[in-house]
Tab-separated table of C-alpha atoms (C1' of nucleotides) in Angstrom:
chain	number	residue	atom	x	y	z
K	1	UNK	CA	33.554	126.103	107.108
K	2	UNK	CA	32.288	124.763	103.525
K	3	UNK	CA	33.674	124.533	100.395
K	4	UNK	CA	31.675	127.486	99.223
K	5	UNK	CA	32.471	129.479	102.346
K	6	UNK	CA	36.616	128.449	101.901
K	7	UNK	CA	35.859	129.036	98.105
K	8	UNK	CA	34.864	132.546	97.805
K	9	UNK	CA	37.118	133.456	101.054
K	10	UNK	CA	40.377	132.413	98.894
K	11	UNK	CA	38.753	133.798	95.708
K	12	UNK	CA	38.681	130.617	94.091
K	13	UNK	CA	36.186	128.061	92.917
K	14	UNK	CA	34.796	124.962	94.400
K	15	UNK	CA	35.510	122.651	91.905
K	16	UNK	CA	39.120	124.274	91.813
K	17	UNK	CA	39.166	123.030	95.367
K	18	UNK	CA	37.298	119.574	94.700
K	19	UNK	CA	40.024	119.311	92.170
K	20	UNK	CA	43.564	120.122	94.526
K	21	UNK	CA	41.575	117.688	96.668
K	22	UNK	CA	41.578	115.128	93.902
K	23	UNK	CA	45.216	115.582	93.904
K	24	UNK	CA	45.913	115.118	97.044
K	25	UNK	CA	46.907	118.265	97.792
K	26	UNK	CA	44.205	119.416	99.679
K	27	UNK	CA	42.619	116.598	101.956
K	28	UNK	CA	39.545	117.336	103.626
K	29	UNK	CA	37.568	116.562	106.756
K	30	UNK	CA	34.100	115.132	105.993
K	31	UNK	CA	31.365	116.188	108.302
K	32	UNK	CA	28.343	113.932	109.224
K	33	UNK	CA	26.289	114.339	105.942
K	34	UNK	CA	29.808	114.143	104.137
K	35	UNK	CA	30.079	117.449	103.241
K	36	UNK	CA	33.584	118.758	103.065
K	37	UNK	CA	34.848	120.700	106.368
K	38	UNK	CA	37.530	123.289	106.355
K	39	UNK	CA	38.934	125.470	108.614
K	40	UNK	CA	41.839	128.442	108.870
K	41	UNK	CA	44.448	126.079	108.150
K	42	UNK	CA	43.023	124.958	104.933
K	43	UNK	CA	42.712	128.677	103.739
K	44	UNK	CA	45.884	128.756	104.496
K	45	UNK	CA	46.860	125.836	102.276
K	46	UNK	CA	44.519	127.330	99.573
K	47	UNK	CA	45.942	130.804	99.866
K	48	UNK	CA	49.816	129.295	99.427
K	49	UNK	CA	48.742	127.502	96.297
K	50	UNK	CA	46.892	130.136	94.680
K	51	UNK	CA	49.779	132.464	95.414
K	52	UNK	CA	52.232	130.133	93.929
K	53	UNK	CA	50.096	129.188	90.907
K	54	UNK	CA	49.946	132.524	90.540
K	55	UNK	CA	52.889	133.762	89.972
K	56	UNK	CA	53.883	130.765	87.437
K	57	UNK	CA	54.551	127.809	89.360
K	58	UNK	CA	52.581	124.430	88.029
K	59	UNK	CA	49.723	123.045	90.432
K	60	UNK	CA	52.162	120.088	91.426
K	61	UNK	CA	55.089	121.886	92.487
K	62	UNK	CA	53.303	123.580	94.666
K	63	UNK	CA	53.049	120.346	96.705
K	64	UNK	CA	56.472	120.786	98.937
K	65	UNK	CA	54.847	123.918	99.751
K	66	UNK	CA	51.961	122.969	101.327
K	67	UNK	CA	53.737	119.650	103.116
K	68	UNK	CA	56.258	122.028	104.611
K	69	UNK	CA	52.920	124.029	106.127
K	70	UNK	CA	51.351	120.804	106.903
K	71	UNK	CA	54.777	120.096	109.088
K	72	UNK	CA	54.063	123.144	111.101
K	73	UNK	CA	56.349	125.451	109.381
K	74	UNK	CA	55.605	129.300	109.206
K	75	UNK	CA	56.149	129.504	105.599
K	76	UNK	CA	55.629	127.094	103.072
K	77	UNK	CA	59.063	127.960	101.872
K	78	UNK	CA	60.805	127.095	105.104
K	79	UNK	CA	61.769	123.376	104.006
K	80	UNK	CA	64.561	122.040	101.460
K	81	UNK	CA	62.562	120.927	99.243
K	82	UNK	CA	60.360	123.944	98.517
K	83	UNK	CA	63.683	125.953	98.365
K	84	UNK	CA	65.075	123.949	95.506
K	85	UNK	CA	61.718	124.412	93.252
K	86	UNK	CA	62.555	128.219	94.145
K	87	UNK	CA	65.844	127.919	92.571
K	88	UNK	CA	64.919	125.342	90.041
K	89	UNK	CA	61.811	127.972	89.052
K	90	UNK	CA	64.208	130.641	89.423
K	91	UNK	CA	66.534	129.281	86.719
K	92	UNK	CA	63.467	128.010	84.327
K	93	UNK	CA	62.720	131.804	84.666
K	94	UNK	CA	66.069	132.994	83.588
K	95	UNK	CA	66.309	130.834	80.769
K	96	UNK	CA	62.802	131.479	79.319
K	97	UNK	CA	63.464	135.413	80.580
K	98	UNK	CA	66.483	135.087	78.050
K	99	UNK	CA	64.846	133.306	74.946
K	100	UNK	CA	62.200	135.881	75.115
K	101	UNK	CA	64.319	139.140	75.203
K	102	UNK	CA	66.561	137.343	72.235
K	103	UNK	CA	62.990	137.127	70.476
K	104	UNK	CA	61.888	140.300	71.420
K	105	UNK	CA	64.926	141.747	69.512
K	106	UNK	CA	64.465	140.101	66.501
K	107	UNK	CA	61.274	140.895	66.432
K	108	UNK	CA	61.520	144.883	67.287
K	109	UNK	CA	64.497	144.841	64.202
K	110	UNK	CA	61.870	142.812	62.197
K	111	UNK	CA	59.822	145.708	63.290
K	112	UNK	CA	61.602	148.860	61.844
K	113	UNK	CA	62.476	146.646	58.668
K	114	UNK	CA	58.873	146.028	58.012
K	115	UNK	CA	57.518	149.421	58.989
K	116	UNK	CA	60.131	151.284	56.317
K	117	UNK	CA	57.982	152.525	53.779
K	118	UNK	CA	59.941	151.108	50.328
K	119	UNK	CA	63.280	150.571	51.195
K	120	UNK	CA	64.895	147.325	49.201
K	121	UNK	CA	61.971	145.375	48.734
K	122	UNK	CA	63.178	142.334	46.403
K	123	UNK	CA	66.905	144.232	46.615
K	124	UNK	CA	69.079	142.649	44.278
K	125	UNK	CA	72.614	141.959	44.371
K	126	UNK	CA	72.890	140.823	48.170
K	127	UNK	CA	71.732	137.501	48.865
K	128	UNK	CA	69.018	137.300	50.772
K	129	UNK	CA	68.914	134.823	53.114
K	130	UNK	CA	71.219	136.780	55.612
K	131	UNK	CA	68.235	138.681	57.350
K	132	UNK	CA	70.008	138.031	60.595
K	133	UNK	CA	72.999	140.789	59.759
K	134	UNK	CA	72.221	141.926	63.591
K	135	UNK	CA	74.461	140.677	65.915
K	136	UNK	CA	73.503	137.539	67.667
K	137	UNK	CA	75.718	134.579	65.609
K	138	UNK	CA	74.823	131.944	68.585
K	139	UNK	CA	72.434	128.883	68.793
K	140	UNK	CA	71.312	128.453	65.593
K	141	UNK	CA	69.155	125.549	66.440
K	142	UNK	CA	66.967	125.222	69.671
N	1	UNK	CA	56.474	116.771	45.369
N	2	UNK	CA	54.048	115.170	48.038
N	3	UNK	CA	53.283	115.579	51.399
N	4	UNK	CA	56.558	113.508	52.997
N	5	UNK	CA	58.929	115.441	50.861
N	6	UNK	CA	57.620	118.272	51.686
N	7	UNK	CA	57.568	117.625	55.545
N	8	UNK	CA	61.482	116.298	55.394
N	9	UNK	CA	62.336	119.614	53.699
N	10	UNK	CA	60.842	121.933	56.284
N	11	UNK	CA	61.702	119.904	58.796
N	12	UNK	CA	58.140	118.915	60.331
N	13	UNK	CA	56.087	116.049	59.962
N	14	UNK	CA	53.091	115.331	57.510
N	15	UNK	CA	50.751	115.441	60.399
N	16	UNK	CA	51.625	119.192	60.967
N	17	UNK	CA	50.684	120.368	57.379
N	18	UNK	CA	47.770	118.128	57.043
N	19	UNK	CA	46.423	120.256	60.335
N	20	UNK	CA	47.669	123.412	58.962
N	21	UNK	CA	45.392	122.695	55.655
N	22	UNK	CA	42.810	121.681	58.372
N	23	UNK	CA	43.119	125.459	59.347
N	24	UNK	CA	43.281	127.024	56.087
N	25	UNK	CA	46.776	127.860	56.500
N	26	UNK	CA	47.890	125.427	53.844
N	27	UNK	CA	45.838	124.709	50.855
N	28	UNK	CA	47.320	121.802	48.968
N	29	UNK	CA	46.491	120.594	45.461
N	30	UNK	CA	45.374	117.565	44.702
N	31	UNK	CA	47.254	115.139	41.241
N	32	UNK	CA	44.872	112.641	39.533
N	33	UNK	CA	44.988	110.018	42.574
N	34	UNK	CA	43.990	111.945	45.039
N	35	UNK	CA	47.511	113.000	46.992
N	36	UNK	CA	48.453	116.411	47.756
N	37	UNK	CA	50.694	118.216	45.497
N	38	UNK	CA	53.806	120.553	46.839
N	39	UNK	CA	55.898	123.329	45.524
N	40	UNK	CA	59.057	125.447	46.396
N	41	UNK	CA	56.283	128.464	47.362
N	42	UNK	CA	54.741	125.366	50.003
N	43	UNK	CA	57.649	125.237	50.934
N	44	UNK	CA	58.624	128.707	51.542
N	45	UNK	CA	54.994	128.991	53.339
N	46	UNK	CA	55.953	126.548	55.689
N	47	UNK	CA	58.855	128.004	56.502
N	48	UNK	CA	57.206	130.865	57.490
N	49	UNK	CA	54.757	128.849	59.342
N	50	UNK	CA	57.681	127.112	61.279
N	51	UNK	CA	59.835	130.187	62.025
N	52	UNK	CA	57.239	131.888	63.269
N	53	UNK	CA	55.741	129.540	65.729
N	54	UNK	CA	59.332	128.738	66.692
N	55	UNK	CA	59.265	131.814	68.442
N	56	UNK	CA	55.715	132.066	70.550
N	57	UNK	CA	53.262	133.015	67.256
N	58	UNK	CA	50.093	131.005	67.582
N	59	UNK	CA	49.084	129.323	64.071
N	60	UNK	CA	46.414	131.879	63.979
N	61	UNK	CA	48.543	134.979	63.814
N	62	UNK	CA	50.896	132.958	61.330
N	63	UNK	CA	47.769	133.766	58.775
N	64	UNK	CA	48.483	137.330	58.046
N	65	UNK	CA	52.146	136.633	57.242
N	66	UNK	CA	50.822	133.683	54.738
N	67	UNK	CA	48.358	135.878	53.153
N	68	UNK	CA	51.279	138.383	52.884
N	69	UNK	CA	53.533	135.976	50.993
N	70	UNK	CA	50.911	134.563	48.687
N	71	UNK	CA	49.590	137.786	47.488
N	72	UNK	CA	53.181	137.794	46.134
N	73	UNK	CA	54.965	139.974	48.676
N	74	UNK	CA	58.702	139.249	49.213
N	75	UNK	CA	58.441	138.583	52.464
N	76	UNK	CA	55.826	137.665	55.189
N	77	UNK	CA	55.757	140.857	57.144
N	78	UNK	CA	55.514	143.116	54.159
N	79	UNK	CA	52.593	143.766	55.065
N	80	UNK	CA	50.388	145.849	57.004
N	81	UNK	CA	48.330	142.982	59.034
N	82	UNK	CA	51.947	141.144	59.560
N	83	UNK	CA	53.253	144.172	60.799
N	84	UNK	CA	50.706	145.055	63.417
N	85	UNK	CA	50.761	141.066	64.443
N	86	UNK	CA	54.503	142.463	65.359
N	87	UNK	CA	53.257	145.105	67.020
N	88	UNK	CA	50.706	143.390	69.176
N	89	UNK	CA	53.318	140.274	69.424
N	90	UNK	CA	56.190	142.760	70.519
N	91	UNK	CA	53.771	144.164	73.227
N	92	UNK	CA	53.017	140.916	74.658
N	93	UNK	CA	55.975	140.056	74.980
N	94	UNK	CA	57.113	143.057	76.983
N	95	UNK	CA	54.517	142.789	79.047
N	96	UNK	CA	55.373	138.872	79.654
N	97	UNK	CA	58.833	140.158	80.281
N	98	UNK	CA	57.900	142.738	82.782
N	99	UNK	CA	55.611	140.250	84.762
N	100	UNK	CA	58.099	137.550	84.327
N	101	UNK	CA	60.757	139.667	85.514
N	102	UNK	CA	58.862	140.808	88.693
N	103	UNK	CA	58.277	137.195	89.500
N	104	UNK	CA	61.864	136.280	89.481
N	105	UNK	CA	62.831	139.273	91.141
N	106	UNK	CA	60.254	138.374	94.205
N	107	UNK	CA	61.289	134.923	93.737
N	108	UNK	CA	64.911	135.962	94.180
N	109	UNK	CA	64.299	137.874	97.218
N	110	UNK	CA	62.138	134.631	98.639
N	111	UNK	CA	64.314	132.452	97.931
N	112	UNK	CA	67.458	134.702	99.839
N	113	UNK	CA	65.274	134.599	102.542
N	114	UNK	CA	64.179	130.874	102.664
N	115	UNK	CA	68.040	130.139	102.522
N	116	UNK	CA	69.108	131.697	105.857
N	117	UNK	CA	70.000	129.356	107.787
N	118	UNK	CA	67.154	129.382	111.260
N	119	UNK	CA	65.895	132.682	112.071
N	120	UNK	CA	63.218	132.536	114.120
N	121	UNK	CA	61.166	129.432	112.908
N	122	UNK	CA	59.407	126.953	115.216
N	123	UNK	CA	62.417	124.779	115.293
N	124	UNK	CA	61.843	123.009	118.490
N	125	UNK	CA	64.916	123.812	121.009
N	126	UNK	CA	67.025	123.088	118.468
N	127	UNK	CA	70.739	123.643	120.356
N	128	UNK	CA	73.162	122.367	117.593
N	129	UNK	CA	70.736	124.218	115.033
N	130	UNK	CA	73.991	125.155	112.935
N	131	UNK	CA	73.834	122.350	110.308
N	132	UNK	CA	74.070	124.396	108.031
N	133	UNK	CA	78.191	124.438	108.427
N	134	UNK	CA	78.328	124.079	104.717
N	135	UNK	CA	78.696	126.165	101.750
N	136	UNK	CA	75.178	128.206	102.003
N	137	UNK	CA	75.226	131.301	100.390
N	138	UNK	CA	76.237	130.221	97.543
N	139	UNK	CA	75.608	132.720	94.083
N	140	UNK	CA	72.523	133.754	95.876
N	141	UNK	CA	71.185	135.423	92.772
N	142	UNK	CA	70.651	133.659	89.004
A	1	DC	C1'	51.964	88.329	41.415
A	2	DT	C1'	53.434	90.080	45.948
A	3	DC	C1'	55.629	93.435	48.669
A	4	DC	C1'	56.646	97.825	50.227
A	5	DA	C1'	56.573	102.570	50.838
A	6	DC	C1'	53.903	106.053	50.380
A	7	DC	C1'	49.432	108.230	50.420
A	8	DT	C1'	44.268	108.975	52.027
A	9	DT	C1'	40.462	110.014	55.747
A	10	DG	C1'	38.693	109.443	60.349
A	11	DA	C1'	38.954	109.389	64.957
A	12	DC	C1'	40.704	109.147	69.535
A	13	DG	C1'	44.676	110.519	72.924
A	14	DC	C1'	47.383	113.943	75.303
A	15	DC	C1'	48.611	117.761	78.539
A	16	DG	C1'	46.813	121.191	82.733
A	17	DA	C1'	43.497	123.182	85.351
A	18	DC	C1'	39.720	123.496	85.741
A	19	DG	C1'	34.251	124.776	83.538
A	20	DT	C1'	29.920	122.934	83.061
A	21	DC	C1'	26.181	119.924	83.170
A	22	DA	C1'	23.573	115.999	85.220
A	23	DA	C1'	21.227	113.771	88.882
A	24	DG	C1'	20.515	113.532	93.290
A	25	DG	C1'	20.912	114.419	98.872
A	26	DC	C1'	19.989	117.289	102.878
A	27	DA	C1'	18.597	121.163	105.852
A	28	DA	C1'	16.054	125.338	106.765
A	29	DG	C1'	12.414	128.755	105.781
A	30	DG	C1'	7.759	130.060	104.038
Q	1	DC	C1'	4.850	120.133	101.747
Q	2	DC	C1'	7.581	122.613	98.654
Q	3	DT	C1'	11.126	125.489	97.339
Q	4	DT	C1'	15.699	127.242	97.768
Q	5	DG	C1'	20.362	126.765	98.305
Q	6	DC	C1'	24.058	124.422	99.453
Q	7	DC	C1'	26.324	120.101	99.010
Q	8	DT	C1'	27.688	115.334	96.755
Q	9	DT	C1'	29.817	112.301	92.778
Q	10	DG	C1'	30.503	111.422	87.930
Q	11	DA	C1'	31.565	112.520	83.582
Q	12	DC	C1'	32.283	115.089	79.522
Q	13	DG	C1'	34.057	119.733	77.313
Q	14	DT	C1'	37.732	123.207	76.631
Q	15	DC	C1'	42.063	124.996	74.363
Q	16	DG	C1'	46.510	124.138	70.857
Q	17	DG	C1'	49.037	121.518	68.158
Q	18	DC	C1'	49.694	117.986	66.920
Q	19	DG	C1'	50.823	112.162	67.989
Q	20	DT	C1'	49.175	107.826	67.051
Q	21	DC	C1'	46.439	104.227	65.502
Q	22	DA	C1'	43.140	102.120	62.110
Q	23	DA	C1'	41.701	100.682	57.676
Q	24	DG	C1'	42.270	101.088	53.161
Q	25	DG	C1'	44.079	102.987	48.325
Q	26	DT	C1'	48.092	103.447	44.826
Q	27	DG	C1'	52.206	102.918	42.210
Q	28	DG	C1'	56.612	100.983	41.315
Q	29	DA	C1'	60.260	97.256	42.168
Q	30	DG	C1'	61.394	92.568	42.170
DNA sequence: CTCCACCTTGACGCCGACGTCAAGGCAAGG
DNA sequence: CCTTGCCTTGACGTCGGCGTCAAGGTGGAG
């Protein structure tokens, strides 16, 4: 098939595939006029990428991926090195996971502070600059 | 005080709040020679500024909080534009949560998966296929 | 006087993953 | 033959938030 056919078959674009092509992770067949050629295995490739970029993971770690395909494997998954982007995406997911739930609670108590009607507006007598009186005392910085 | 003072204080860099004047977010007077001219409540603005994109705000929704303080408020979100940037902010990011945390918890089950040892891939005739005599399983979640 | 640190504006670079336009080739149908 | 539709390469645009360089102005110290 063409790039247009492979294209709208992965529900993608064909410079999105000129582009994986450009680097490197998608080679392609030329045919006599030197139009790209594709066939199932490619939409295979194409599929595994778009899956992965999906669901977070950045074009060029998708590359063990597709290799490990390329090597005959069943899943793209099946090799080392695809495993340890799994667990080093797992753990970049944790950690940003965690920084956003710790903002998430400052922001819902910055929330209900902001949406009380005219409760201690310049309120004297306690110093203002502890607005953190929550609970969270760790990382100050970072 | 001028523009490097200024910078040092909150803990950016000149560049920074020449853009953020570039955006409207930080007009700056001018003295008799031409160079920008800083006080505590520039200060204070860029504060706000810096706290705010420290945790995911875009410049852009910085602008109702600025607004908020100039207009004399005692704090940013004193206000009802700052306050529904909360809301919309706090939405987001409970949506990014929920998608984030579906990710890892597919990811999590993948990568369980993709660790056990050889079942049924198209290992050729593999006999002493147990090399993984090691420590596998290890914390399979996190 | 020079030197130096600071300031000014303008403009290009960067990152990722493409979008979009330009200019042209090639095959099939009317 | 001409149009239509697909394809080719090349190259510039996009978005955010600045970094970095260039070329020049200014004010105070030595």
């Amino acid at each position: 098939m063409r790039i247009g056919e492979l294209a709208e078959l992965a529900g993608t674009t064909t410079r999105a595939l000129r582009y994986y092509e450009a680097q490197g992770l998608l080679p392609a067949r030329r045919g006599a006029n030197g139009h790209r050629e594709y066939d199932q295995s490619d939409l295979r490739l194409v599929s595994e990428i778009r899956s992965l970029t999906g669901i977070g993971f950045a074009l060029e770690e998708t590359r063990p991926f597709l290799d490990c395909l390329r090597t005959g494997h069943p899943t793209g998954d099946s090799c080392p090195a695809s495993v340890a982007v799994y667990r080093r995406k797992l753990a970049e997911l944790d950690e940003l996971i965690g920084r956003m739930s710790a903002v998430r609670e400052r922001l819902r108590d910055q929330l209900a502070l902001a949406e009380l009607p005219f409760t201690t507006p310049v309120c004297p007598t306690s110093a203002g600059s502890d607005l953190d009186h929550g609970d969270n005392a760790e990382d100050p910085d970072r």
